[in-house]
Short mmCIF file of C-alpha atoms and ligand atoms in Angstrom, two decimals:
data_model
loop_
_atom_site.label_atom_id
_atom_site.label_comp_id
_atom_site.label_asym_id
_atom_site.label_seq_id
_atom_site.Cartn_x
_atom_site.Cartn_y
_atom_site.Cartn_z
CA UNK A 1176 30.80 32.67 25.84
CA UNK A 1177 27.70 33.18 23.60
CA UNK A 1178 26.66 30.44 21.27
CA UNK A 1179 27.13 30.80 17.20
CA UNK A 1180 23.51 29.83 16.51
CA UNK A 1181 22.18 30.81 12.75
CA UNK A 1182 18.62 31.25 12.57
CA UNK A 1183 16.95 30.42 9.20
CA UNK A 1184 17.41 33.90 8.16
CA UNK A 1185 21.32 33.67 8.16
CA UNK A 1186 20.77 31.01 5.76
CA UNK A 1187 21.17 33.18 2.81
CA UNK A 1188 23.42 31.16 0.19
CA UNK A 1189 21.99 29.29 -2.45
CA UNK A 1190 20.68 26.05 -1.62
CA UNK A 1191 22.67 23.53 -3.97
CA UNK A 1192 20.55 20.40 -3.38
CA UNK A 1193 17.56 22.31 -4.88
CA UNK A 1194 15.95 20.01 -2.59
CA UNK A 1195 12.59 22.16 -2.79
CA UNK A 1196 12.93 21.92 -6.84
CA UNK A 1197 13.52 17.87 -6.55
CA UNK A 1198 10.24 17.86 -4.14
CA UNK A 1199 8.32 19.32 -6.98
CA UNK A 1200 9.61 16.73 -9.75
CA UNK A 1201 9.10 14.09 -7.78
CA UNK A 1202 5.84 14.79 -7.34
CA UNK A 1203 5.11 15.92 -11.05
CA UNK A 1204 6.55 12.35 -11.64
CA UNK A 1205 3.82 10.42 -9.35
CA UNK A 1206 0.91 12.41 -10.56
CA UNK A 1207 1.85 12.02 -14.48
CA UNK A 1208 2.12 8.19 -13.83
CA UNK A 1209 -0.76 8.50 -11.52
CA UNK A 1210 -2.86 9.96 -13.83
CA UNK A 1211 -3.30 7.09 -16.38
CA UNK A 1212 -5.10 4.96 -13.46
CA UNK A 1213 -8.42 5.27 -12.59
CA UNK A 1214 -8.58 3.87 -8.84
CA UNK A 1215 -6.25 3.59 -6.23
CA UNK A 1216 -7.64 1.54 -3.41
CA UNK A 1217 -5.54 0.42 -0.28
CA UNK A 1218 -5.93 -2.87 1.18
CA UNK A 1219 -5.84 -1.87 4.86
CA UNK A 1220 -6.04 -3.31 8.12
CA UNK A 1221 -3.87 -1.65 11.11
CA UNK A 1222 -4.51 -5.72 12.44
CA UNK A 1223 -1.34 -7.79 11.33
CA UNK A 1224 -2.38 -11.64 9.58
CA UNK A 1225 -6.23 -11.20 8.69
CA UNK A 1226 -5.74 -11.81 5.18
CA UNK A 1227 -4.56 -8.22 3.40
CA UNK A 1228 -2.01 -10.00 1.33
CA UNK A 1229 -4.43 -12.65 0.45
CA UNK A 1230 -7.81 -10.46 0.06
CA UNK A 1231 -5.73 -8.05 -2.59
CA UNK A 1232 -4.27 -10.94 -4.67
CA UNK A 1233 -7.72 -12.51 -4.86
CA UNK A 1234 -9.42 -9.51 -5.87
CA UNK A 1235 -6.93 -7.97 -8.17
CA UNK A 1236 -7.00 -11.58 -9.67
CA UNK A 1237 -11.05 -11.71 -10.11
CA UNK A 1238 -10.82 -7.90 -11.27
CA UNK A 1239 -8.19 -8.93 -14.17
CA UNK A 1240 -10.78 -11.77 -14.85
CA UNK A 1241 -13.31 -9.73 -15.43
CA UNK A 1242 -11.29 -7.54 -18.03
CA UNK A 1243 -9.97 -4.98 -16.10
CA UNK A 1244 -6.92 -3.41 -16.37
CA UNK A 1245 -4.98 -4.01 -12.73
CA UNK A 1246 -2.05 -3.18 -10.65
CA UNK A 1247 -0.65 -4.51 -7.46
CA UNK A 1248 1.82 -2.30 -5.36
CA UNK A 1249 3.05 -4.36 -2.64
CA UNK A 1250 3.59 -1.87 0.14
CA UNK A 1251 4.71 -3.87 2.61
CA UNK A 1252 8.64 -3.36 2.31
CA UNK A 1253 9.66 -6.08 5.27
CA UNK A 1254 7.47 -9.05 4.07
CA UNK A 1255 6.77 -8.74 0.67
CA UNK A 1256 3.76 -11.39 -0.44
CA UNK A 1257 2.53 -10.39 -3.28
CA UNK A 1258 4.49 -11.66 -6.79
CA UNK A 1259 4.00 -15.19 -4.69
CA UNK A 1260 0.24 -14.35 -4.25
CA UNK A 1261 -0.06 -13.61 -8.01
CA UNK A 1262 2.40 -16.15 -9.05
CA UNK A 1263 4.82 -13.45 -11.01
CA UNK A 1264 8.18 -14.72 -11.87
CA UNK A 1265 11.32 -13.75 -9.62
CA UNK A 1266 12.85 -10.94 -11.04
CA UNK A 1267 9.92 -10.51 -13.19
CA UNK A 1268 10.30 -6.68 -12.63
CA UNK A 1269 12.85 -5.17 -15.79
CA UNK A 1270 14.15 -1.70 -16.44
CA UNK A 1271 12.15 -0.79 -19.62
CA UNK A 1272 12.73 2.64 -20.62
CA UNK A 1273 15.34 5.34 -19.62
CA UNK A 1274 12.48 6.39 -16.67
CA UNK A 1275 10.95 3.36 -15.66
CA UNK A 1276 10.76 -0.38 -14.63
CA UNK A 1277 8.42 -3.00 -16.38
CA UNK A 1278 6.04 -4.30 -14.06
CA UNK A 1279 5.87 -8.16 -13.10
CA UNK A 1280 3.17 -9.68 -14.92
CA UNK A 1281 1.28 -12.03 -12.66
CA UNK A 1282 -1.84 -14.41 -13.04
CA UNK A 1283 -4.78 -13.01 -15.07
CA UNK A 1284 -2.95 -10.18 -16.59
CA UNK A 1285 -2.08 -8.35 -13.34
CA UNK A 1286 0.98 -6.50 -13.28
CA UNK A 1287 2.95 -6.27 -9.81
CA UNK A 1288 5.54 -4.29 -8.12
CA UNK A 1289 6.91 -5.76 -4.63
CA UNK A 1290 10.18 -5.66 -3.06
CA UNK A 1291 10.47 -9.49 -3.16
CA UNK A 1292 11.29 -9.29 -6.77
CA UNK A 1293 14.21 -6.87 -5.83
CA UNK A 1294 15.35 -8.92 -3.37
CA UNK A 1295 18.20 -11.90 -3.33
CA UNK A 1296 15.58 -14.77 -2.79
CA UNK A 1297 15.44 -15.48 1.51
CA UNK A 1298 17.38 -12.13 1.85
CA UNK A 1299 15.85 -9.63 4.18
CA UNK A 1300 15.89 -5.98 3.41
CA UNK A 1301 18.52 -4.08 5.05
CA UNK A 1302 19.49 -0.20 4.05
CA UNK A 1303 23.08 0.64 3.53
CA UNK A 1304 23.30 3.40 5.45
CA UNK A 1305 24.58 4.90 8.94
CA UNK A 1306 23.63 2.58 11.80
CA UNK A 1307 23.20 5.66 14.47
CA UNK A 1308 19.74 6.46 14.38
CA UNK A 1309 18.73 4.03 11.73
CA UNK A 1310 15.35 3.91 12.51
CA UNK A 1311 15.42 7.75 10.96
CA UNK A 1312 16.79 7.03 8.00
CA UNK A 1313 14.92 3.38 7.48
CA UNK A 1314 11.45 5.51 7.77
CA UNK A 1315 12.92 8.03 5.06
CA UNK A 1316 14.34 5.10 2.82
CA UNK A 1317 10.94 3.61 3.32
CA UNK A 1318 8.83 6.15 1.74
CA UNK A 1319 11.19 6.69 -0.98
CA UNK A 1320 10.69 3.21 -2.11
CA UNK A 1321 6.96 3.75 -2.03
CA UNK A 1322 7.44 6.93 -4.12
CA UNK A 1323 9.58 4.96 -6.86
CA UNK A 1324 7.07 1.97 -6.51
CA UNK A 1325 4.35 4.87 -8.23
CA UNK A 1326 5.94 6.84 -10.13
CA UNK A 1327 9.18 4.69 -11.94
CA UNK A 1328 7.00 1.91 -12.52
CA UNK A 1329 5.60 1.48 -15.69
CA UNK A 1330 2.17 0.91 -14.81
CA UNK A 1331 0.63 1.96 -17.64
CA UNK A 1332 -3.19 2.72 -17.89
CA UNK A 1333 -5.20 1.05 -15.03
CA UNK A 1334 -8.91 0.72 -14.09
CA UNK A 1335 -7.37 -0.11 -10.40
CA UNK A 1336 -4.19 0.16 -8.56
CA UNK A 1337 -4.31 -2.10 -5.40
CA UNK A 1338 -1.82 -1.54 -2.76
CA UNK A 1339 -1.46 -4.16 -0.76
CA UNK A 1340 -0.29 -2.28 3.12
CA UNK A 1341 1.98 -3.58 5.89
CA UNK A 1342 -0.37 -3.43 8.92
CA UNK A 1343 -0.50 -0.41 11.27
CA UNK A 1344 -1.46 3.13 9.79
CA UNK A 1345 2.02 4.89 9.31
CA UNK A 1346 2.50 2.89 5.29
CA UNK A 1347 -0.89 4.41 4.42
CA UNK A 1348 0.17 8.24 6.05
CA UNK A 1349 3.19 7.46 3.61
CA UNK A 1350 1.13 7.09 0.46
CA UNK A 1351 -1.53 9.62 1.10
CA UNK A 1352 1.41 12.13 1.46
CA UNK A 1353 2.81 10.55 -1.86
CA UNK A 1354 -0.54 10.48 -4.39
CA UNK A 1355 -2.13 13.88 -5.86
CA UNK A 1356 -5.48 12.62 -4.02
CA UNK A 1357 -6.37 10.58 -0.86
CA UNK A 1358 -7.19 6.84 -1.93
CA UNK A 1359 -9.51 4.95 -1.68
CA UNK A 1360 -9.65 2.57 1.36
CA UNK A 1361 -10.78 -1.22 1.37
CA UNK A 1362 -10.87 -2.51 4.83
CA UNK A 1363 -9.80 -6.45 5.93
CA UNK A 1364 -10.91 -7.39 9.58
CA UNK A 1365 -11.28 -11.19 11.02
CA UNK A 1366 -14.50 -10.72 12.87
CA UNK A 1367 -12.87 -11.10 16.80
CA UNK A 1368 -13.36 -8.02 18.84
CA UNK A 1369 -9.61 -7.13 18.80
CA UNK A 1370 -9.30 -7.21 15.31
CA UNK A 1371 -12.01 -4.30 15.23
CA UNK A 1372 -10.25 -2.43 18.27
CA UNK A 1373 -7.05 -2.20 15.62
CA UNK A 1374 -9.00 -1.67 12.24
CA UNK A 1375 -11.29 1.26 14.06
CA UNK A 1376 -7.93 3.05 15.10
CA UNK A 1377 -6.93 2.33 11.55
CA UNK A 1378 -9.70 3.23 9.78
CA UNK A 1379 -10.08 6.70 11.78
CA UNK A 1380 -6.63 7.69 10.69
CA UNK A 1381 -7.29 6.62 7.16
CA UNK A 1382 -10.51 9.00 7.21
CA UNK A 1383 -8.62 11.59 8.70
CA UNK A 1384 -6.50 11.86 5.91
CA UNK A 1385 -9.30 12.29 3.12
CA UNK A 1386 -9.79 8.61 2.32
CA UNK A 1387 -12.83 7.15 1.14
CA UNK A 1388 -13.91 4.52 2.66
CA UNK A 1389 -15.36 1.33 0.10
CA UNK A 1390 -16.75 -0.80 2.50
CA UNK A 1391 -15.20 -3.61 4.74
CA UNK A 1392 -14.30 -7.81 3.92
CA UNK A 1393 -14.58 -9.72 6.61
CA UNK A 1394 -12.21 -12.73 6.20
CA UNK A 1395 -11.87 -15.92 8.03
CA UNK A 1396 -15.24 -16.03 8.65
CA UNK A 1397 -16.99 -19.50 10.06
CA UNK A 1398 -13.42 -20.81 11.28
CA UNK A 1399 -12.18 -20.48 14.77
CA UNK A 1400 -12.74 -16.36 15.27
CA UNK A 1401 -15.57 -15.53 17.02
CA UNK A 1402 -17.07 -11.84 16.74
CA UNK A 1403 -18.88 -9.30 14.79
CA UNK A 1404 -16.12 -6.91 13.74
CA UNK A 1405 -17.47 -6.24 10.07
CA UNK A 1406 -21.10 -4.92 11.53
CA UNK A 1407 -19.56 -3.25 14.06
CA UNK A 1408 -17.29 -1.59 11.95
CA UNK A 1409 -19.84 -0.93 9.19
CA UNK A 1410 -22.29 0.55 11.58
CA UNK A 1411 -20.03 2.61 13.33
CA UNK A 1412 -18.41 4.24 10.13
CA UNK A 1413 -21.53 3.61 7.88
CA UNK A 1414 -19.88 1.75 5.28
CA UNK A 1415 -21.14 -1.88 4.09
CA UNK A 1416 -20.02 -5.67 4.54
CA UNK A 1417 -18.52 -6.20 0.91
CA UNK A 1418 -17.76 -9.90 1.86
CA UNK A 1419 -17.67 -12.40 4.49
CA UNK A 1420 -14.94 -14.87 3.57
CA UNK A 1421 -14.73 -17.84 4.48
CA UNK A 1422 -11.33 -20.33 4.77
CA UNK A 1423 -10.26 -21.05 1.20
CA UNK A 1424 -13.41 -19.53 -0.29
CA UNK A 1425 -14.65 -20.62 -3.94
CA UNK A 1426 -13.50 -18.64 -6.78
CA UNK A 1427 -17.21 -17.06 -7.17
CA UNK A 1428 -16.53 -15.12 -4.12
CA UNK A 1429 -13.88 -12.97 -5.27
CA UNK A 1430 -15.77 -12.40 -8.58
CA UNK A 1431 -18.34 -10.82 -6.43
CA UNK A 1432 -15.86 -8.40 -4.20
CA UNK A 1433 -14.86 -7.70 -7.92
CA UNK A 1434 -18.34 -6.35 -8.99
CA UNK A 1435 -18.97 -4.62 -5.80
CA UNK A 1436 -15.42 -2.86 -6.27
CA UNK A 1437 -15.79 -2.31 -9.61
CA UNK A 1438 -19.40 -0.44 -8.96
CA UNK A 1439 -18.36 1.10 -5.88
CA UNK A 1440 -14.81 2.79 -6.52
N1 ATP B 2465 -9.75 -16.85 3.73
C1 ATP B 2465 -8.60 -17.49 3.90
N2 ATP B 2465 -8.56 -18.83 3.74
C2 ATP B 2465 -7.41 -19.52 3.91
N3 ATP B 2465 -6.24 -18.95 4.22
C3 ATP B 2465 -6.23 -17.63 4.39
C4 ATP B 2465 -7.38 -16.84 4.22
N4 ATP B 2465 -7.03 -15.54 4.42
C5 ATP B 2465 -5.74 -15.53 4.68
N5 ATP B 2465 -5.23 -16.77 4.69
C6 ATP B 2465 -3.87 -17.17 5.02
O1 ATP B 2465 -3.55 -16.56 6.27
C7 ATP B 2465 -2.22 -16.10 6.29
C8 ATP B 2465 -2.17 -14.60 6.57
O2 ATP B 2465 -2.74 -13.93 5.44
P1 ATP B 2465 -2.03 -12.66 4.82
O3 ATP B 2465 -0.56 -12.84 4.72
O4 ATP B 2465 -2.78 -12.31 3.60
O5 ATP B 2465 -2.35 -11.61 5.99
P2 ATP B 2465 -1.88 -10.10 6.06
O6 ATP B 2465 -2.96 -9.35 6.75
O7 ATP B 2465 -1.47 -9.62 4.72
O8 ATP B 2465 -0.59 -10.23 7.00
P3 ATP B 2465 0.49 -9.10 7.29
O9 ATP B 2465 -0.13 -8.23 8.34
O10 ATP B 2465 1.68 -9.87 7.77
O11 ATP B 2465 0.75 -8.37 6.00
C9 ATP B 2465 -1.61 -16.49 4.95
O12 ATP B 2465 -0.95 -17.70 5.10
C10 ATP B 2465 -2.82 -16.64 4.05
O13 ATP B 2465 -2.62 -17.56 2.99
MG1 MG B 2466 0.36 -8.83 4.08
#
């Protein structure tokens, strides 16, 4: 018996969703909100625990110091750090107008958006949804979250949006896809060899995708982690050390990422 298969050119009716039309606001809605910030630099790593979390709270903290206007978007869905980090209240994070939600306000003036202030405190997050091939549907709910994080937030105007990344590259694919223009990319290594292996493969992707590179932190530095992963990395991608930071640095340091940032982006 032959098979009943349409091709795309059967497809004639009207297509109800106007799913291409909803594309297109969506992404209207993320470039209008978009457009009242200046820089949006990712905190990435592709290495899990150096310090991404702790490296953007820090500097969005010295940058709101210095009189900046500053953002955090805590990107990383499954273990939020960030309204902690900045010391924003739980459930800090309001619905303010008819198209938007108030940012947390955190230490030094710096506003924050992270799923732990959506969250029931200790709760994981877990998608209502069909459990057959959830891992489809979790990487769809995923970036839909990031889109809302930009564009229903309201942000307001900012000199810098940080976005704080989960490690591996696929969260940074997500938001490149999302923004009207690549971001910018501030790299976190610890300085062992395997910590480079995983930042190079990150950083290559990131580049691959249009981002500009600001130069890389080295964190952890002088402890127990023995390498050269910020030279290597600088040297092979021609981008400069920004810090070397040690365990629980003085507050000066950050105040100096902040000036090399805030000249660089
Ligand atoms: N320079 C530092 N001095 C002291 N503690 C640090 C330093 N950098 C990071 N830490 C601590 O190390 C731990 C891991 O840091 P953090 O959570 O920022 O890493 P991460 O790269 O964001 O991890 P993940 O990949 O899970 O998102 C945290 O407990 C943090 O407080
Ligand atoms: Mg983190």
């Amino acid at each position: 018996m032959a098979l009943n298969i349409r091709t795309y050119r059967d497809l004639t009716e009207p297509d109800r969703s106007a799913l291409v039309e909803q594309i297109g606001a969506q992404r209207r809605r993320v470039a209008d909100r978009m457009a009242a910030v200046r820089h949006v630099v990712a905190v990435l790593s592709g290495k899990g625990g150096v310090g991404k979390s702790y490296v953007t709270a820090h500097l969005a903290r010295a940058l709101g110091r210095s009189g900046r206007g500053v953002g955090v978007l805590d990107a990383d869905l499954n273990g939020p750090t960030i309204p902690r980090l900045l010391d924003a209240p739980a459930g800090g994070a309001r619905p303010a107008h008819a198209d938007a939600v108030e940012a947390a306000a955190g230490a030094e003036g710096v506003k924050c958006i992270s799923m732990a202030l959506l969250l029931r405190d200790g709760m994981p997050l877990a998608f209502r949804g069909p459990d057959a091939e959830s891992f489809v549907w979790r990487g769809t709910l995923e970036a839909a979250v990031l889109r809302e994080f930009l564009a229903d937030v309201a942000w307001g105007a900012l000199d810098f949006l940080l976005v704080d990344l989960p490690p591996g590259v696929q969260r940074f694919a997500e938001l490149t896809e999302l923004l009207p223009a690549p971001p910018a990319a501030l790299i976190v290594t610890i300085p062992t060899p395997e910590s480079a292996d995983a930042v190079r493969r990150a950083l290559r992707a990131a580049l691959e995708r249009g981002a500009t590179a600001l130069g890389v932190v080295e964190n952890m530095v002088g402890g127990p982690f023995a390498g050269s992963a910020a030279d290597d990395l600088a040297r092979e991608f021609g981008v400069p050390v920004l810090a070397r930071i040690p365990f629980h640095p003085r507050a000066d340091v950050w105040d100096g990422i902040a000036k090399c940032i805030g000249g660089a982006a």
